[in-house]
Amino acid sequence: MNYPHLFAPLDLGHVVLPNRILMGSMHTGLEDKAADFDKLAAYFAERARGGVGLMVTGGIAPSIRGWLKPFGGRLSMPWHVARHRRLTDAVHAEGGRICMQILHAGRYGYHPLSVAPSRVKSPITPFTPKALSARGVERTIRDFVRSAELARKAGYDGVEVMGSEGYLINQFIAARTNQRNDAWGGDAARRMRFPVEIVRRTREAVGRDFIIIYRLSMLDLVEGGQSWDEIVTLAKAIEAAGASIINTGIGWHEARVPTIVTSVPRAGFAWVTRKLKGEVSIPLIATNRINMPEVAERVLAEGDADMVSMARPLLADPAWADKAKSGQSERINTCIACNQACLDHVFQNKRASCLVNPRACHETELKIEPAVQRKRIAVIGAGPAGMACASMLAERGHAVTLIDKSAEIGGQFNYAKRIPGKEEFHETLRYFRHRLADTGVELKLGHAADAASLKAAGYDDVVIATGVMPRKVQFPGSDDPRVLGYLDVLARDQPVGQRVAIIGAGGIGFDMAEFLVEHRPSPATDTARWSREWGVDTQQSQRGGLLQPQPEAPLRQVWLLQRSEGRPGARLNKTTGWVHRATLKAKQVTMLGKVGYERFDGEGLHITVDGQPQVLPVDNVVICAGQEPNRELADALAALGIATHLIGGADVAAELDAKRAIDQGTRLASQL
Ligand code: FAD
Ligand code: NAP
Ligand code: SF4
């Protein structure tokens, strides 16, 4: 049997789960409107079909005050039940099981009605919460219980009580946010009464045959968080109050330690759950950066936990569980933990999706239907856009030839995968290698396509996915061999000196800086090293699990420059940009804005900063100044009268990323 621990059933008394895989809670943006519930139902149904043991919805508020944002998803009134019923029916029809997460945002609520144990504003929301009165606390507990009762009416198999990540329950538990001195605060025992009462009264209300998962903050990663002894005491009290399972929560949202981005080691927090093993007898779930079956199996086999939670990996591949079970892990579309289409979307109030799987949360719209008429189609360029397009076209039944001048598939992902902390990009290339073969795409590598031979071949359609060319920057001395492009470094391995200036502070400029300062192998491959660098206390000897960070010395001295005003990196993605900025700061990279590039000579790079001249004494300059579309082939075909479809960087290079490239390739392929 493949992955015997992962596929061992889990007996919860009234129900036996078929395996140890939990699809963790993940907000999609579809929870908020009744009109979107059919889309949400299709999304969950597809994942139930893929064999996951148990799923948890995104956070649903038990009251208006508990909203994450105005008009967010809520289950507090009898007339809310019907829409949830559509979802549970769809999941049960596929043989799946689903719990509803009850999330009260407390002071993280992005609205003026927010409440908290005390009037202490959070650093990540503009609203100061109202402190709950003692009656308000009682009412809030009743709201949780009522929401659970309604969830049961709606057909859910259980609820998850969200007690971590810095939301209301966590705010009650931690002294930093609970400054009360009544029955609900003052010492640790009174601070934890709130969650214990919620679980106890919920269990009384819903009966024994209903799952209650409690998400327990086991590592707060903020000053004034819980001590380990308090965490153990709370876990025992939650078990005694009637929880069926305890899930692991890592880090408050305001923590300045990354917890799920791609540079966090795989299963890098499983040790936290392991520490609680033996303290309680109900099953424990490990979370964070578990994305492949061998990682999940290891966590279970080594006894760190009884179950594993994966949220984003199930967004990336709905059939994750079935593929693992049938020995086809190499066909899993792996979550690369980029956050670009999931969390970043949610923070922008957009519907979530997935960079590597644009169908996620769009199952009813982006369908894979057999082609009406089988065509011969050439796709030129096997970067992310071309690979996504070619494989989807072939899956629909077209005869597809994918041509690339390079000896390997992947385009720029072959450079991205070399960046320390971006090791996951290898997985996307592995996935597409299998997917292209499985769908029967004819692959021609090491073959530069030209207009004349494409015309002679007489394809029905030609898709141009030829990507981008790095933008050239001219200044006196820019033709010096010590002035390099990012491809000289990442594709051609040209040697780089000890002191380096990078021109351009976009995504690639930041990646280049990390490439130049970081030791190999990267800390993303070593939990102990990574934890030291970020100041995570793996002994849990300190409250909140925080120690002084101990970053390793940088490999080189680096300056990262941009012409525009303001902080470099301000335009990086919302949920990952701060990690890149903090990483480079820890590596003493000098980041400068409002820079003019004057010349490069034996002294170094002459620049102005806000008009003031400076010389950076560097051995090399690396240019990462954006890109231009590579349309040479498209233009040549147009000159021969052949119409083409442009996708990815070949279409628009500005603001291009792999999310847009894969999405555009997939959408075009669903229509041809
Ligand atoms: P490309 O990936 O550029 O692929 C184009 C392909 O066309 C190439 O393989 C090329 O060989 C081939 N080709 C060109 N002309 C011909 C021809 N005449 N005949 C045959 N083949 C031809 N994006 C993100 O979203 N997130 C990230 O974290 C991220 N990190 C990055 C890190 C680095 C270091 C780099 C360089 C890029 C990164 N990107 C990232 C950007 C991302 O890789 C690109 O947006 C994406 O690769 C664009 O895809 P594409 O298919 O349009 O083009
Ligand atoms: P980019 O994000 O557009 O950044 C280009 C940088 O070069 C900017 O800092 C720009 O700032 C500077 N620049 C532009 N024209 C210049 C010129 N003529 N002379 C000097 N400097 C110039 O492009 P990129 O870094 O090449 O990234 C390409 C794409 O890949 C982006 O869409 C990015 O999102 C994606 N990517 C994403 C990630 C990620 O982690 N999400 C990582 C890598 C790449 P000034 O104009 O202020 O100087
Ligand atoms: Fe994972 Fe990125 Fe997809 Fe989110 S967008 S699920 S992080 S691959």
mmCIF file of C-alpha atoms in Angstrom, residues 178-321:
data_model
loop_
_atom_site.group_PDB
_atom_site.id
_atom_site.type_symbol
_atom_site.label_atom_id
_atom_site.label_comp_id
_atom_site.label_asym_id
_atom_site.label_seq_id
_atom_site.Cartn_x
_atom_site.Cartn_y
_atom_site.Cartn_z
ATOM 1 C CA ASN A 178 -6.809 40.409 27.192
ATOM 2 C CA GLN A 179 -6.449 43.064 29.877
ATOM 3 C CA ARG A 180 -9.681 42.192 31.669
ATOM 4 C CA ASN A 181 -9.947 41.474 35.320
ATOM 5 C CA ASP A 182 -13.222 39.613 35.549
ATOM 6 C CA ALA A 183 -14.318 36.029 35.044
ATOM 7 C CA TRP A 184 -12.838 36.130 31.491
ATOM 8 C CA GLY A 185 -9.375 37.544 32.196
ATOM 9 C CA GLY A 186 -6.794 38.360 34.811
ATOM 10 C CA ASP A 187 -4.861 35.096 34.933
ATOM 11 C CA ALA A 188 -4.244 32.254 32.489
ATOM 12 C CA ALA A 189 -7.071 30.098 33.898
ATOM 13 C CA ARG A 190 -9.661 32.840 33.396
ATOM 14 C CA ARG A 191 -8.294 33.858 29.990
ATOM 15 C CA MET A 192 -8.820 30.332 28.686
ATOM 16 C CA ARG A 193 -12.356 30.010 30.026
ATOM 17 C CA PHE A 194 -13.789 31.581 26.865
ATOM 18 C CA PRO A 195 -12.726 28.808 24.412
ATOM 19 C CA VAL A 196 -13.381 26.059 26.942
ATOM 20 C CA GLU A 197 -16.940 27.299 27.492
ATOM 21 C CA ILE A 198 -17.480 27.549 23.741
ATOM 22 C CA VAL A 199 -16.419 23.936 23.199
ATOM 23 C CA ARG A 200 -18.255 22.629 26.289
ATOM 24 C CA ARG A 201 -21.564 24.322 25.465
ATOM 25 C CA THR A 202 -21.256 23.482 21.759
ATOM 26 C CA ARG A 203 -20.782 19.811 22.581
ATOM 27 C CA GLU A 204 -23.829 19.916 24.860
ATOM 28 C CA ALA A 205 -25.889 21.467 22.078
ATOM 29 C CA VAL A 206 -24.847 19.312 19.118
ATOM 30 C CA GLY A 207 -24.610 15.884 20.781
ATOM 31 C CA ARG A 208 -21.856 13.252 20.517
ATOM 32 C CA ASP A 209 -22.252 12.353 16.826
ATOM 33 C CA PHE A 210 -20.875 15.617 15.463
ATOM 34 C CA ILE A 211 -17.181 16.433 14.912
ATOM 35 C CA ILE A 212 -15.724 19.371 16.837
ATOM 36 C CA ILE A 213 -12.238 20.314 15.704
ATOM 37 C CA TYR A 214 -10.561 22.917 17.851
ATOM 38 C CA ARG A 215 -7.788 24.912 16.165
ATOM 39 C CA LEU A 216 -5.374 25.598 18.951
ATOM 40 C CA SER A 217 -2.601 28.172 18.770
ATOM 41 C CA MET A 218 0.461 26.113 19.669
ATOM 42 C CA LEU A 219 3.048 28.732 18.707
ATOM 43 C CA ASP A 220 1.881 32.352 18.794
ATOM 44 C CA LEU A 221 5.094 33.917 17.414
ATOM 45 C CA VAL A 222 4.217 37.273 19.003
ATOM 46 C CA GLU A 223 5.514 38.972 22.147
ATOM 47 C CA GLY A 224 3.322 38.239 25.145
ATOM 48 C CA GLY A 225 1.949 35.043 23.622
ATOM 49 C CA GLN A 226 1.238 31.891 25.602
ATOM 50 C CA SER A 227 3.797 29.836 27.458
ATOM 51 C CA TRP A 228 4.091 26.129 26.631
ATOM 52 C CA ASP A 229 2.595 25.145 30.001
ATOM 53 C CA GLU A 230 -0.478 27.283 29.274
ATOM 54 C CA ILE A 231 -0.838 25.689 25.844
ATOM 55 C CA VAL A 232 -0.772 22.171 27.314
ATOM 56 C CA THR A 233 -3.268 23.127 30.030
ATOM 57 C CA LEU A 234 -5.603 24.609 27.411
ATOM 58 C CA ALA A 235 -5.328 21.521 25.174
ATOM 59 C CA LYS A 236 -6.299 19.257 28.081
ATOM 60 C CA ALA A 237 -9.232 21.497 28.993
ATOM 61 C CA ILE A 238 -10.418 21.559 25.379
ATOM 62 C CA GLU A 239 -10.299 17.765 25.244
ATOM 63 C CA ALA A 240 -12.239 17.515 28.496
ATOM 64 C CA ALA A 241 -14.796 20.007 27.149
ATOM 65 C CA GLY A 242 -15.618 17.612 24.311
ATOM 66 C CA ALA A 243 -13.478 18.384 21.242
ATOM 67 C CA SER A 244 -13.004 15.460 18.826
ATOM 68 C CA ILE A 245 -9.727 16.611 17.257
ATOM 69 C CA ILE A 246 -7.167 19.349 17.930
ATOM 70 C CA ASN A 247 -5.737 21.105 14.907
ATOM 71 C CA THR A 248 -2.511 23.105 15.067
ATOM 72 C CA GLY A 249 -2.445 26.889 14.696
ATOM 73 C CA ILE A 250 0.886 28.560 14.002
ATOM 74 C CA GLY A 251 1.502 32.289 14.389
ATOM 75 C CA TRP A 252 -0.835 35.231 14.686
ATOM 76 C CA HIS A 253 -1.478 37.128 11.469
ATOM 77 C CA GLU A 254 0.482 40.068 12.864
ATOM 78 C CA ALA A 255 3.564 37.870 13.572
ATOM 79 C CA ARG A 256 6.735 38.879 11.767
ATOM 80 C CA VAL A 257 7.885 35.314 11.216
ATOM 81 C CA PRO A 258 6.764 33.707 7.942
ATOM 82 C CA THR A 259 4.685 30.578 8.478
ATOM 83 C CA ILE A 260 3.478 29.382 5.081
ATOM 84 C CA VAL A 261 5.466 31.064 2.286
ATOM 85 C CA THR A 262 7.585 28.983 -0.051
ATOM 86 C CA SER A 263 10.853 29.690 1.805
ATOM 87 C CA VAL A 264 9.457 28.025 4.969
ATOM 88 C CA PRO A 265 10.825 24.460 5.079
ATOM 89 C CA ARG A 266 8.375 21.678 4.265
ATOM 90 C CA ALA A 267 6.619 20.495 7.439
ATOM 91 C CA GLY A 268 8.750 23.104 9.190
ATOM 92 C CA PHE A 269 6.323 23.339 12.119
ATOM 93 C CA ALA A 270 5.435 19.655 12.595
ATOM 94 C CA TRP A 271 7.709 19.661 15.673
ATOM 95 C CA VAL A 272 5.166 21.908 17.414
ATOM 96 C CA THR A 273 2.353 19.337 17.117
ATOM 97 C CA ARG A 274 4.785 16.595 18.101
ATOM 98 C CA LYS A 275 5.451 18.422 21.372
ATOM 99 C CA LEU A 276 1.770 18.125 22.314
ATOM 100 C CA LYS A 277 1.593 14.396 21.519
ATOM 101 C CA GLY A 278 0.975 12.363 24.640
ATOM 102 C CA GLU A 279 -0.520 15.315 26.512
ATOM 103 C CA VAL A 280 -4.017 14.610 25.136
ATOM 104 C CA SER A 281 -5.622 11.443 23.831
ATOM 105 C CA ILE A 282 -7.721 12.880 20.970
ATOM 106 C CA PRO A 283 -6.134 13.038 17.491
ATOM 107 C CA LEU A 284 -3.776 15.921 16.671
ATOM 108 C CA ILE A 285 -3.406 17.503 13.254
ATOM 109 C CA ALA A 286 -0.097 18.927 11.964
ATOM 110 C CA THR A 287 -0.197 21.893 9.575
ATOM 111 C CA ASN A 288 1.843 24.316 7.488
ATOM 112 C CA ARG A 289 3.940 23.604 4.408
ATOM 113 C CA ILE A 290 2.972 19.954 4.083
ATOM 114 C CA ASN A 291 2.464 19.634 0.351
ATOM 115 C CA MET A 292 3.553 16.225 -0.929
ATOM 116 C CA PRO A 293 2.636 12.678 0.130
ATOM 117 C CA GLU A 294 6.141 11.709 1.226
ATOM 118 C CA VAL A 295 6.227 14.734 3.552
ATOM 119 C CA ALA A 296 2.774 13.935 4.973
ATOM 120 C CA GLU A 297 3.662 10.263 5.383
ATOM 121 C CA ARG A 298 6.890 11.147 7.196
ATOM 122 C CA VAL A 299 5.043 13.433 9.629
ATOM 123 C CA LEU A 300 2.631 10.618 10.480
ATOM 124 C CA ALA A 301 5.165 7.778 10.448
ATOM 125 C CA GLU A 302 7.492 9.658 12.785
ATOM 126 C CA GLY A 303 4.596 10.166 15.168
ATOM 127 C CA ASP A 304 4.452 13.962 14.969
ATOM 128 C CA ALA A 305 0.667 13.913 14.482
ATOM 129 C CA ASP A 306 -2.359 11.701 13.761
ATOM 130 C CA MET A 307 -3.547 13.622 10.734
ATOM 131 C CA VAL A 308 -2.150 16.260 8.352
ATOM 132 C CA SER A 309 -3.849 19.419 7.211
ATOM 133 C CA MET A 310 -3.303 20.777 3.723
ATOM 134 C CA ALA A 311 -5.281 23.694 2.398
ATOM 135 C CA ARG A 312 -3.428 25.199 -0.548
ATOM 136 C CA PRO A 313 -2.166 21.812 -1.861
ATOM 137 C CA LEU A 314 -5.813 20.786 -2.356
ATOM 138 C CA LEU A 315 -6.482 24.046 -4.147
ATOM 139 C CA ALA A 316 -3.603 23.213 -6.488
ATOM 140 C CA ASP A 317 -4.704 19.630 -7.084
ATOM 141 C CA PRO A 318 -8.212 18.419 -6.178
ATOM 142 C CA ALA A 319 -7.197 14.819 -6.882
ATOM 143 C CA TRP A 320 -4.167 14.974 -4.562
ATOM 144 C CA ALA A 321 -5.356 12.125 -2.322
#
